[in-house]
CSV table of C-alpha atoms and ligand atoms in Angstrom, one decimal:
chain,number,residue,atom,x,y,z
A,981,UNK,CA,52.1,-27.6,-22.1
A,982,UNK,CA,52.1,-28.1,-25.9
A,983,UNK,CA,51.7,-25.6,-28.4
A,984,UNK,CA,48.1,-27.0,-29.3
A,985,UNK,CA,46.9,-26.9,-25.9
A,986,UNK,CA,48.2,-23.1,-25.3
A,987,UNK,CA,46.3,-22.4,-28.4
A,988,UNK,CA,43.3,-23.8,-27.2
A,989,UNK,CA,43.2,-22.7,-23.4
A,990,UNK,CA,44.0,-18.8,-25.2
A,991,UNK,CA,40.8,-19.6,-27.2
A,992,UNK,CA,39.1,-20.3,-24.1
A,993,UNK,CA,40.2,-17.3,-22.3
A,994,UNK,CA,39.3,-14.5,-25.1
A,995,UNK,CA,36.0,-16.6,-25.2
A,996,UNK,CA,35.2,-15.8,-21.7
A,997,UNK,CA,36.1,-12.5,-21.8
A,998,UNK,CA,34.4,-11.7,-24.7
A,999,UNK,CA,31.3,-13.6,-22.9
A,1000,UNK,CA,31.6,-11.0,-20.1
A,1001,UNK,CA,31.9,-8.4,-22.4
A,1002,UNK,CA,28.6,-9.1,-24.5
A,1003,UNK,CA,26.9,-9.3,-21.1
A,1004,UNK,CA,28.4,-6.2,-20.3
A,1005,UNK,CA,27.7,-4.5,-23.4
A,1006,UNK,CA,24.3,-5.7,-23.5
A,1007,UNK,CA,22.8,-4.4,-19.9
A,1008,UNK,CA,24.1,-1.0,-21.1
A,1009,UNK,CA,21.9,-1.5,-24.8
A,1010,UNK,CA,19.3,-1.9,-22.5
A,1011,UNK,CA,19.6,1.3,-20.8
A,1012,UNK,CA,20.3,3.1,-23.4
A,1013,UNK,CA,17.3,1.6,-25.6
A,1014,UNK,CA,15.1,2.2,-22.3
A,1015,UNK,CA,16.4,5.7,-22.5
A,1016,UNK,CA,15.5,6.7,-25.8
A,1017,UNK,CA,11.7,4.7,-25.2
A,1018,UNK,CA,11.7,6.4,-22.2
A,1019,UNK,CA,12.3,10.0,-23.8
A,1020,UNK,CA,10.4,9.9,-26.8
A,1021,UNK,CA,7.0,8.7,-24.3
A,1022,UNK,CA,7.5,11.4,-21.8
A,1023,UNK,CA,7.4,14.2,-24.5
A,1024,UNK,CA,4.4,12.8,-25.8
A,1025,UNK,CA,3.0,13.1,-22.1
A,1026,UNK,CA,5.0,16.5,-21.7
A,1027,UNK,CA,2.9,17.9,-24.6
A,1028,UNK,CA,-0.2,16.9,-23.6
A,1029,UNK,CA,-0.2,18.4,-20.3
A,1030,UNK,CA,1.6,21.7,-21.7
A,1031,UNK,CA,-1.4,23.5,-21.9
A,1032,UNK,CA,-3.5,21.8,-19.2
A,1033,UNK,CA,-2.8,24.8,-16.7
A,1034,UNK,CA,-1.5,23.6,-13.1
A,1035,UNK,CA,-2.1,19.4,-14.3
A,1036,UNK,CA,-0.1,16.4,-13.8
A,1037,UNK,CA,-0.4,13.2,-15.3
A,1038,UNK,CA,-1.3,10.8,-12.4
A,1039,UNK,CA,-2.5,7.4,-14.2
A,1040,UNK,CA,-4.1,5.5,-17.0
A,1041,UNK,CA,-6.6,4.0,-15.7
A,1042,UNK,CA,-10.0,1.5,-18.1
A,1043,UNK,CA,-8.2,3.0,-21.1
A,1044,UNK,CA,-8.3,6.7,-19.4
A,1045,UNK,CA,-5.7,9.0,-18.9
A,1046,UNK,CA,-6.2,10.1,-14.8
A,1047,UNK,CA,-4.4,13.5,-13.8
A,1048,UNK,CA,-3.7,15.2,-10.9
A,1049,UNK,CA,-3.3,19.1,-9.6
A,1050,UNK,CA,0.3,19.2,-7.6
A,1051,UNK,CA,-1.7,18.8,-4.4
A,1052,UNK,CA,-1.6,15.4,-5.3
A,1053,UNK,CA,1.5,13.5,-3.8
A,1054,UNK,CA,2.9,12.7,-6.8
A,1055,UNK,CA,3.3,15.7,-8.6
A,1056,UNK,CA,7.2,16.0,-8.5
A,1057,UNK,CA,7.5,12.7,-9.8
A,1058,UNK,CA,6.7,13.6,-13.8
A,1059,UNK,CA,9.1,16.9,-13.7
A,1060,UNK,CA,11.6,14.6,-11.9
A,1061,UNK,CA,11.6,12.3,-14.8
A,1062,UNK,CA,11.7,14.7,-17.5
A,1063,UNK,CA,15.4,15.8,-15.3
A,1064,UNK,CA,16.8,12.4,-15.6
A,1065,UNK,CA,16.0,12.5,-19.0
A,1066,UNK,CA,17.3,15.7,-19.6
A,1067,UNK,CA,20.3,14.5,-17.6
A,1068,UNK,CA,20.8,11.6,-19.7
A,1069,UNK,CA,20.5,13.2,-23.5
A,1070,UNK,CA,20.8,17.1,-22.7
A,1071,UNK,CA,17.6,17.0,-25.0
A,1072,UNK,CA,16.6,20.9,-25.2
A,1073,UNK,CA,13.1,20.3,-25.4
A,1074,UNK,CA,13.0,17.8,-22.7
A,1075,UNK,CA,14.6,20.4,-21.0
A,1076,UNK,CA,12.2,23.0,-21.1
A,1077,UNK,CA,9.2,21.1,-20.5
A,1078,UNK,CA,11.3,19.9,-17.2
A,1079,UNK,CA,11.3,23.4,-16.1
A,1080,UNK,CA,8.0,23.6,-16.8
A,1081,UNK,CA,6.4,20.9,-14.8
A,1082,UNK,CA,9.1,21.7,-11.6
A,1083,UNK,CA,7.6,25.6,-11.7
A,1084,UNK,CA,4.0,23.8,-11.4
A,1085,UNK,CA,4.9,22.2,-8.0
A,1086,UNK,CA,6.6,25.7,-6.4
A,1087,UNK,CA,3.0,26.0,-4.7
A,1088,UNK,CA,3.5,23.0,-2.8
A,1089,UNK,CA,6.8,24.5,-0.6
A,1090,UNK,CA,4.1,26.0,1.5
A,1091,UNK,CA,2.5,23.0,2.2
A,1092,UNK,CA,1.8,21.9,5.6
A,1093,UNK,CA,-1.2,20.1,5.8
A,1094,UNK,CA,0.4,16.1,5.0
A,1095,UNK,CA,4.0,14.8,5.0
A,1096,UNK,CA,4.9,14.3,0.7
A,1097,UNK,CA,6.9,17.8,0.5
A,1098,UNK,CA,10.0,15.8,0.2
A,1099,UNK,CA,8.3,13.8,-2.3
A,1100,UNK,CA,6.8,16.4,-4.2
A,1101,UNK,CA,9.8,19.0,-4.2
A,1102,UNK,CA,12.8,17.2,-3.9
A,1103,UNK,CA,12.3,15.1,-6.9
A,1104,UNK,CA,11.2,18.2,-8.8
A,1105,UNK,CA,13.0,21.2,-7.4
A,1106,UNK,CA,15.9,18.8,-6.0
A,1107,UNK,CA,16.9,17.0,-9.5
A,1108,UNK,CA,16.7,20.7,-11.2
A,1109,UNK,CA,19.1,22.3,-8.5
A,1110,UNK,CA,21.6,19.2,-9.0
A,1111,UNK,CA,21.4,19.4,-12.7
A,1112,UNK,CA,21.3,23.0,-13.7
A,1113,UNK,CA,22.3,24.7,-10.1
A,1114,UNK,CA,19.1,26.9,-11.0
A,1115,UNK,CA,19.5,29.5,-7.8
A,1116,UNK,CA,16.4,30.1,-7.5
A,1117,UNK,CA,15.4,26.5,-7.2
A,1118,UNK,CA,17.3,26.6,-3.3
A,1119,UNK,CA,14.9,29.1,-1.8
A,1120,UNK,CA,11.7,26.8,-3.0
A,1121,UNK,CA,13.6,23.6,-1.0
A,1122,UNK,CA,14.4,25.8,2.1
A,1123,UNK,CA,10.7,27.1,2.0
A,1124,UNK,CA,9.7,23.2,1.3
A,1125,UNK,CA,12.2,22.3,4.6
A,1126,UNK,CA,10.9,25.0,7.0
A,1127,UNK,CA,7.1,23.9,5.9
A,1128,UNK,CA,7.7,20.3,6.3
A,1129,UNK,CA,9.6,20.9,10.0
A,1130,UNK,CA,6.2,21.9,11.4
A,1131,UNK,CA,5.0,18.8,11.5
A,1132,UNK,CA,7.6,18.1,13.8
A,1133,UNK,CA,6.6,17.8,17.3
A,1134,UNK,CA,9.8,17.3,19.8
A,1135,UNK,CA,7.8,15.6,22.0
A,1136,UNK,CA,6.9,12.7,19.7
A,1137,UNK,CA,10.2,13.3,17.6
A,1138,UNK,CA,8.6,12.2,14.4
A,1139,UNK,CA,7.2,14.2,11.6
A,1140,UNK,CA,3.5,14.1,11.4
A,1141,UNK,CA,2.2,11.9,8.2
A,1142,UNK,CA,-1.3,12.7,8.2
A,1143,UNK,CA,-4.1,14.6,10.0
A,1144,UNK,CA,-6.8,12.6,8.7
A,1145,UNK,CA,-8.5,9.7,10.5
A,1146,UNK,CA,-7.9,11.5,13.7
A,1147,UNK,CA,-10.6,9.0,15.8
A,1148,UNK,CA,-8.0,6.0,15.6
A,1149,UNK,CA,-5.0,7.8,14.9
A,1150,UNK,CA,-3.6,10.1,17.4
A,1151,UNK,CA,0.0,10.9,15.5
A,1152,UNK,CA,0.1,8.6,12.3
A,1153,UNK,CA,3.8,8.2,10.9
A,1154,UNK,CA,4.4,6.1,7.6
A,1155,UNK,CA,7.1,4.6,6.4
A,1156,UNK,CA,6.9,6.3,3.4
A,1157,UNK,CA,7.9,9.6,5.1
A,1158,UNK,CA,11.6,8.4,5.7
A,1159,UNK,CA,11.7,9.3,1.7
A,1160,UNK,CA,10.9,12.8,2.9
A,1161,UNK,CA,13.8,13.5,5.2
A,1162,UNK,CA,16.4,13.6,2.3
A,1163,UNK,CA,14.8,17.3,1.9
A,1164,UNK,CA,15.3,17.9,5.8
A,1165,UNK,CA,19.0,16.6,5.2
A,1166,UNK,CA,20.1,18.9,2.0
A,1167,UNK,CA,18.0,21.9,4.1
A,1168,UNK,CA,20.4,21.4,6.9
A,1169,UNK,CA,23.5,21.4,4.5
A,1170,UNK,CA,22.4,24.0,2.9
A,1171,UNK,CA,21.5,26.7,5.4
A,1172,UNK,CA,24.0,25.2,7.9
A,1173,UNK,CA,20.5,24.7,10.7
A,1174,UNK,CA,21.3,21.9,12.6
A,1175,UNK,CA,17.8,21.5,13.0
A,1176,UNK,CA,16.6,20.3,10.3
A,1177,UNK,CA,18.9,17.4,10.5
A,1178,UNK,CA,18.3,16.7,14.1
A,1179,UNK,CA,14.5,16.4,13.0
A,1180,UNK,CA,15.4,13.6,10.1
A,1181,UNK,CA,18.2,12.0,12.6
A,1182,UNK,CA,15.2,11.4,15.1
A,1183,UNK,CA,12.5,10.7,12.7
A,1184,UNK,CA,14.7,7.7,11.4
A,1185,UNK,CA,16.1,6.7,14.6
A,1186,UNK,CA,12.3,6.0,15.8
A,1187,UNK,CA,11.2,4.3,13.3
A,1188,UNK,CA,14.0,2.0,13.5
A,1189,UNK,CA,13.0,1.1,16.6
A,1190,UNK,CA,9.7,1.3,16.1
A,1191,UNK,CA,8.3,0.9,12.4
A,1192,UNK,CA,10.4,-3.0,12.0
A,1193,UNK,CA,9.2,-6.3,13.1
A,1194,UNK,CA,11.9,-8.7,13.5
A,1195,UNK,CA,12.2,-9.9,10.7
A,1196,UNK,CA,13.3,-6.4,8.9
A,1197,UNK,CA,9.9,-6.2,7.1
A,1198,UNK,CA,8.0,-3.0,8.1
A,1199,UNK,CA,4.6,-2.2,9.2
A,1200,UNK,CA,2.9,0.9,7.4
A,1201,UNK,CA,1.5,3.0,9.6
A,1202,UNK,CA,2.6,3.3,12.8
A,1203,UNK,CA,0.4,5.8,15.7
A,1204,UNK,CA,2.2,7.2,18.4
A,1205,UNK,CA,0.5,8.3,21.3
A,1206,UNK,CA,1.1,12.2,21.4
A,1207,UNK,CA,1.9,12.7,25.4
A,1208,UNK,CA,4.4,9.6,25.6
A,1209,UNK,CA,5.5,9.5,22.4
A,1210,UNK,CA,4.9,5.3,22.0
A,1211,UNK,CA,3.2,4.0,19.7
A,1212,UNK,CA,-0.1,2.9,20.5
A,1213,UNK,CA,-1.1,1.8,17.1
A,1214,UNK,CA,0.7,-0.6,14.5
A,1215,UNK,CA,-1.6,-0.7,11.2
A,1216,UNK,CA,-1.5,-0.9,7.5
A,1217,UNK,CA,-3.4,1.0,5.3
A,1218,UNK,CA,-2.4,0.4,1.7
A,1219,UNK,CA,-1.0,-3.5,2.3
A,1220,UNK,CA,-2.8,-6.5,2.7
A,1221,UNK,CA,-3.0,-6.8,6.6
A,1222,UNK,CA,-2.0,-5.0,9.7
A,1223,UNK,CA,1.2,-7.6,10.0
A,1224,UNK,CA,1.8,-8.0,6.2
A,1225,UNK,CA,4.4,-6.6,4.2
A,1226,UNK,CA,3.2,-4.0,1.7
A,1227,UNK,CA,5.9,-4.3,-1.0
A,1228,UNK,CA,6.3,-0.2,-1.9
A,1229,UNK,CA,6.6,0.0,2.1
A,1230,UNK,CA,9.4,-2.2,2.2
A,1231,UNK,CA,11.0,-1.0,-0.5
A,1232,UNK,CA,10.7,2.6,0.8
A,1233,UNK,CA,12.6,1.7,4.2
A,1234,UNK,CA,15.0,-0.3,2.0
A,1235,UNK,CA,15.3,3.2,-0.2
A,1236,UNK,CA,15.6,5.2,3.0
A,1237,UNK,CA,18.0,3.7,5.1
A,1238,UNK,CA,20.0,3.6,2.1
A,1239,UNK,CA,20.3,7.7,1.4
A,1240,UNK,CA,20.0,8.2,5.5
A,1241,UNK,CA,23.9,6.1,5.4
A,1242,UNK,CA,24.7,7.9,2.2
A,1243,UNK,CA,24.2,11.4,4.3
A,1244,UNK,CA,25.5,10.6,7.6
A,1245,UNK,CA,27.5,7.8,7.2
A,1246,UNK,CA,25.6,6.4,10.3
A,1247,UNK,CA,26.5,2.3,10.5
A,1248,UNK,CA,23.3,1.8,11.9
A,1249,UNK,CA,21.6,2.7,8.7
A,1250,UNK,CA,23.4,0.7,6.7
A,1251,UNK,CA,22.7,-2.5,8.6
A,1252,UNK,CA,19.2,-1.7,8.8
A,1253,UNK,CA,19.2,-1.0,4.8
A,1254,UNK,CA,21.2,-4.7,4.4
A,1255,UNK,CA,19.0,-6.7,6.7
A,1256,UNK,CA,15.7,-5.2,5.0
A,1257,UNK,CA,17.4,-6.3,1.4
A,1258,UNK,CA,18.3,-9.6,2.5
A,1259,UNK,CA,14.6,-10.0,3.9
A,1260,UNK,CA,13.3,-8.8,0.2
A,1261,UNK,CA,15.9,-10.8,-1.9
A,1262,UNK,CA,14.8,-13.9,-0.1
A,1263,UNK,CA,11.6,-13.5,0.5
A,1264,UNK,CA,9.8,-16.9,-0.4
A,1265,UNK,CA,7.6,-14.8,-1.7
A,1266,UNK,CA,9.4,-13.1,-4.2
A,1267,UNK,CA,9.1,-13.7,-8.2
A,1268,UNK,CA,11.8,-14.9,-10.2
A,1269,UNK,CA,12.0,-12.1,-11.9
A,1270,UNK,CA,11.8,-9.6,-8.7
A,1271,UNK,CA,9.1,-8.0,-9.6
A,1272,UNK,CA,7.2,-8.4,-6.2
A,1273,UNK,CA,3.2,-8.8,-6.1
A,1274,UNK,CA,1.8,-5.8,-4.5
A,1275,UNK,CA,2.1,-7.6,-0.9
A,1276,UNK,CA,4.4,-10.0,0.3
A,1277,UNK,CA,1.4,-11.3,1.8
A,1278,UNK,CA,-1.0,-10.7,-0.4
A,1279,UNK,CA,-3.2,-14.0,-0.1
A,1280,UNK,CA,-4.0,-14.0,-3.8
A,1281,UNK,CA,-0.5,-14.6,-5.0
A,1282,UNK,CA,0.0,-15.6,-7.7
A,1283,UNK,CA,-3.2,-14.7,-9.1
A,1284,UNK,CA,-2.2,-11.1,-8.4
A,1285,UNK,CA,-0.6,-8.0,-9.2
A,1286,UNK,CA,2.7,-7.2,-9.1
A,1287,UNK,CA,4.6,-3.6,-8.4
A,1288,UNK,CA,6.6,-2.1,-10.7
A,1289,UNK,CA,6.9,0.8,-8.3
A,1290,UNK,CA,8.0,-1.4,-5.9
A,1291,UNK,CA,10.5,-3.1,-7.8
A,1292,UNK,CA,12.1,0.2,-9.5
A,1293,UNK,CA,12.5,2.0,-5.5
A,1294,UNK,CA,14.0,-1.4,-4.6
A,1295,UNK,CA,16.1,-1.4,-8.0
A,1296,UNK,CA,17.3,2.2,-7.6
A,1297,UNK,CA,18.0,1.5,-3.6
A,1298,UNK,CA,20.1,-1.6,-4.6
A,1299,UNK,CA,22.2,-0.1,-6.6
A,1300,UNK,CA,23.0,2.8,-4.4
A,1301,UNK,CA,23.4,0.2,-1.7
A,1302,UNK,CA,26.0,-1.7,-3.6
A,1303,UNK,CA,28.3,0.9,-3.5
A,1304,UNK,CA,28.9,0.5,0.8
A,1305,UNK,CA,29.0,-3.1,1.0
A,1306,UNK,CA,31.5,-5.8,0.1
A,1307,UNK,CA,32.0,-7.5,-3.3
A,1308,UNK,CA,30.2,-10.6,-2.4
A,1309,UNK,CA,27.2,-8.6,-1.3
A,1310,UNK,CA,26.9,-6.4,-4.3
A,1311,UNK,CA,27.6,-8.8,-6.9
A,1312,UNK,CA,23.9,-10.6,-5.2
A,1313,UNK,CA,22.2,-7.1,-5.1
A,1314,UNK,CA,23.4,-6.4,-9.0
A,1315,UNK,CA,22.2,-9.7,-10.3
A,1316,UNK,CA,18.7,-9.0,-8.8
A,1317,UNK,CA,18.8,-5.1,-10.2
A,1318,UNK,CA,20.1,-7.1,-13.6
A,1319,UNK,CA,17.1,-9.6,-13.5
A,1320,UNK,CA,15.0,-6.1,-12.4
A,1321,UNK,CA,15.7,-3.7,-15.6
A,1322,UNK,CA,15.9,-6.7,-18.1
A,1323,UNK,CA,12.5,-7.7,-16.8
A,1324,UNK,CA,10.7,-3.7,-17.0
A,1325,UNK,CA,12.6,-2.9,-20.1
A,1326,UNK,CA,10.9,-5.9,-22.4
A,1327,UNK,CA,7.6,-5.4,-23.7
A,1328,UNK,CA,6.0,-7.4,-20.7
A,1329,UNK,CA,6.7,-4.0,-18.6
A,1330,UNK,CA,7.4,-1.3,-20.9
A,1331,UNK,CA,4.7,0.1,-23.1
A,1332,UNK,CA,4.7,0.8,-27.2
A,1333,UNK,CA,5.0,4.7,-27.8
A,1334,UNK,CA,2.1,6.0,-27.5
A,1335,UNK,CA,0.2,3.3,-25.5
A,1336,UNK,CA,-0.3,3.1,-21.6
A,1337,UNK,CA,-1.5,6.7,-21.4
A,1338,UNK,CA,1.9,8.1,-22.4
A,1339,UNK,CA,3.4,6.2,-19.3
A,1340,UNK,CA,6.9,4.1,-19.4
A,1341,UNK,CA,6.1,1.2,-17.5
A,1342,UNK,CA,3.0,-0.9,-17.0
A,1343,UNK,CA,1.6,-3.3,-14.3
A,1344,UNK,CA,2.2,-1.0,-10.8
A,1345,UNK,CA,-0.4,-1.3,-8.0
A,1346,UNK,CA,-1.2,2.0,-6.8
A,1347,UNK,CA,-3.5,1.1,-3.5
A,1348,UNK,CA,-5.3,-2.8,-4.0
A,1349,UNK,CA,-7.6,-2.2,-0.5
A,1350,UNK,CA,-9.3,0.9,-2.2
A,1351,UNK,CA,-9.2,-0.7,-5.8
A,1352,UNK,CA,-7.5,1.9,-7.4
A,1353,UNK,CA,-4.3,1.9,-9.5
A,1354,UNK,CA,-4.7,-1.4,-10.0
A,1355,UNK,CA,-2.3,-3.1,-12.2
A,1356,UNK,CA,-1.6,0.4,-13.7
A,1357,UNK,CA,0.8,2.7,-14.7
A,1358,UNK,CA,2.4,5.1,-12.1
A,1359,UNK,CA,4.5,7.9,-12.5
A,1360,UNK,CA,6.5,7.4,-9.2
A,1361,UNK,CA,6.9,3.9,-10.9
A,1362,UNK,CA,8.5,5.3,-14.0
A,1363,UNK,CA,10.6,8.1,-12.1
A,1364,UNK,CA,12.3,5.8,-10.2
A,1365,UNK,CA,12.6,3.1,-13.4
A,1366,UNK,CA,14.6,6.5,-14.6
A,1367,UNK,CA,16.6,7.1,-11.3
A,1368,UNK,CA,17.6,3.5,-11.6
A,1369,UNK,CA,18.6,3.3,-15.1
A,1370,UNK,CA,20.9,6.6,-14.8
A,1371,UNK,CA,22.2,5.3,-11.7
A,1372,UNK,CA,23.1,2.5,-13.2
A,1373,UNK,CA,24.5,3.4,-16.4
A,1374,UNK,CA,27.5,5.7,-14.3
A,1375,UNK,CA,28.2,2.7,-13.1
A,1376,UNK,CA,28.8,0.7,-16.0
B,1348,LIG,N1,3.3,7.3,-0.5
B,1348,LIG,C1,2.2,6.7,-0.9
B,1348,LIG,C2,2.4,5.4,-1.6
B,1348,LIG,O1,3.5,4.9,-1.7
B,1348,LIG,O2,1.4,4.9,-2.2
């Protein structure tokens, strides 16, 4: 090779690399630019709760902020964001107001009357043990385990979701509640009782069997009958029909099977967590952008709404996921998270300061069927936008 043509194909090389570099480079401006957005909105929302006694912000919904008490499912999901933040900047303030918001939801670790304990303390009470080591913060999740094992019945081996709509449901299990047994799974660790983890082992080892269609998509609720323990009753109740694919659903399993490997290093899991990714990714259904409509199915599409909730759970999950499979695999799952966090972090997704209600991201779809939370902003939709973004930045 001449000199010339050395010089040129070392052009070419530094080009490339610098390429990757900028690419690099630039994904991680966008995290940290979605950081400090992110931060300087949730203080605004921080503040205006402060002295709301016992409040949550829940929505913004016809130009009206909507809140909640921390009965409310979500209420772990605002304090949970405030830790990321706090975990992200080591903001003082942010900090404080963090503590804050976790101390409203200490209530709910007696709760015993629905399934969203996990939710509600181990995104709150969980994120503040990891970050700080807070003591006190354990005997709230132990209290928050032991409550949420009572609606554990051996015979069905499934924890209860609801006790409402008794007349057609005999024992209704969601698929949401697999997000609930990471709180059954620290319990056990924790206090070294088995049983906790025996209940989460069984709750996801039945709805493996029982809560996936063939095709890896999930129903949403499924019955079981309470002397046999088999289902008698495969519904939805958010999605768009009984045999469609709610998109938070899916991307719930997707999340679940994900952390259920993580913990127990189960292979089982992990193939389950692949095959409902692979069913998402490819979905005909699926935008461009993957940003999914609100259902799979949803026979409006496109002239519907999409989930940003559903798209930050499956970003978050993705990402986690990529760490247990091979490099072909993860390079797919981190070009759709890429295409993901580009997508929420421009304007089309994240709000001005001060606009939205004080929310992060725009344009999730809390429950179409009962027109509400419609094209709206959720804060389960900007905690795990927050998840995903510090996830993804130690990765970086
Ligand atoms: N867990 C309730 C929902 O996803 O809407």
């Amino acid at each position: 090779m001449n000199k010339k043509k050395t010089h040129i194909s070392l052009l070419f090389l530094i080009a490339l690399i610098t390429a990757g570099q900028v690419k690099a480079q630039s994904l991680k401006s966008v995290i940290n630019k979605a950081f400090e957005n992110a931060e300087q909105q949730s203080l605004l929302m921080a503040k205006k709760y402060e002295n709301q006694q016992g409040r949550f912000p829940r929505s913004f919904e016809g130009g009206k902020d909507t809140s909640s008490d921390s009965r409310w499912w979500c209420s772990g999901f605002f304090p949970g964001s405030l830790w990321y933040l706090y975990e992200n900047n080591k903001n003082e303030e942010v900090l404080k107001y963090a503590k804050l918001y976790t101390d409203r939801v200490e209530r709910e670790k007696y709760t015993t009357d629905n399934h969203d304990v996990g939710f509600m303390l181990y995104c709150s009470f969980g994120n503040g043990l990891r970050i700080t080591g807070e003591e006190r913060y354990k005997e709230v999740l132990l209290t928050g385990a032991k409550s949420l094992a009572t609606r554990y019945d051996a015979n069905v081996g499934l924890i209860r979701s609801w006790d409402h709509n008794t007349a057609v449901w005999q024992y209704p299990v969601i698929i949401d509640n697999l997000m609930n047994l990471e709180l059954m799974l620290w319990a056990a660790n924790y206090s070294k009782d088995e049983s906790f983890k025996k209940i989460a082992i069984s709750h996801a080892d039945k709805s493996l069997v029982h809560h996936f269609r063939p095709d890896y998509s999930s129903y949403h609720v499924v019955s079981y009958d309470k002397k046999t323990g088999v289902p008698h009753k495969k519904q939805t109740h958010q999605g768009a029909a009984d045999d469609s694919a709610w998109s938070r659903g899916q991307s719930w399993g997707l999340y679940g099977y994900t952390y259920l490997y993580r913990e127990t290093k189960d292979k089982r899991y992990l193939e389950q967590a692949k095959h409902i990714a692979n069913f998402l990714i490819n979905h005909p259904q699926m935008p461009k952008d993957f940003i999914p409509y609100w259902d799979y199915n949803a026979p409006q599409i496109p002239n519907t709404t999409r989930d940003a909730s559903a798209a930050t759970v499956m970003a978050s999950a993705l990402i986690e996921l990529s760490d247990f499979v091979d490099a072909k695999l993860k390079k797919k799952y981190m070009q759709v998270v890429d295409k993901q966090i580009r997508t929420l972090a421009s304007d089309e997704y994240t709000a001005k300061l001060g606009e939205n209600g004080d929310f992060i991201l725009k344009h999730s779809t809390g429950a179409f069927p009962f027109k509400s939370e419609i094209d709206a902003p959720l804060t389960y939709a900007d905690y795990y936008y927050l998840e995903a973004l510090t996830r993804l930045k130690k990765r970086l």
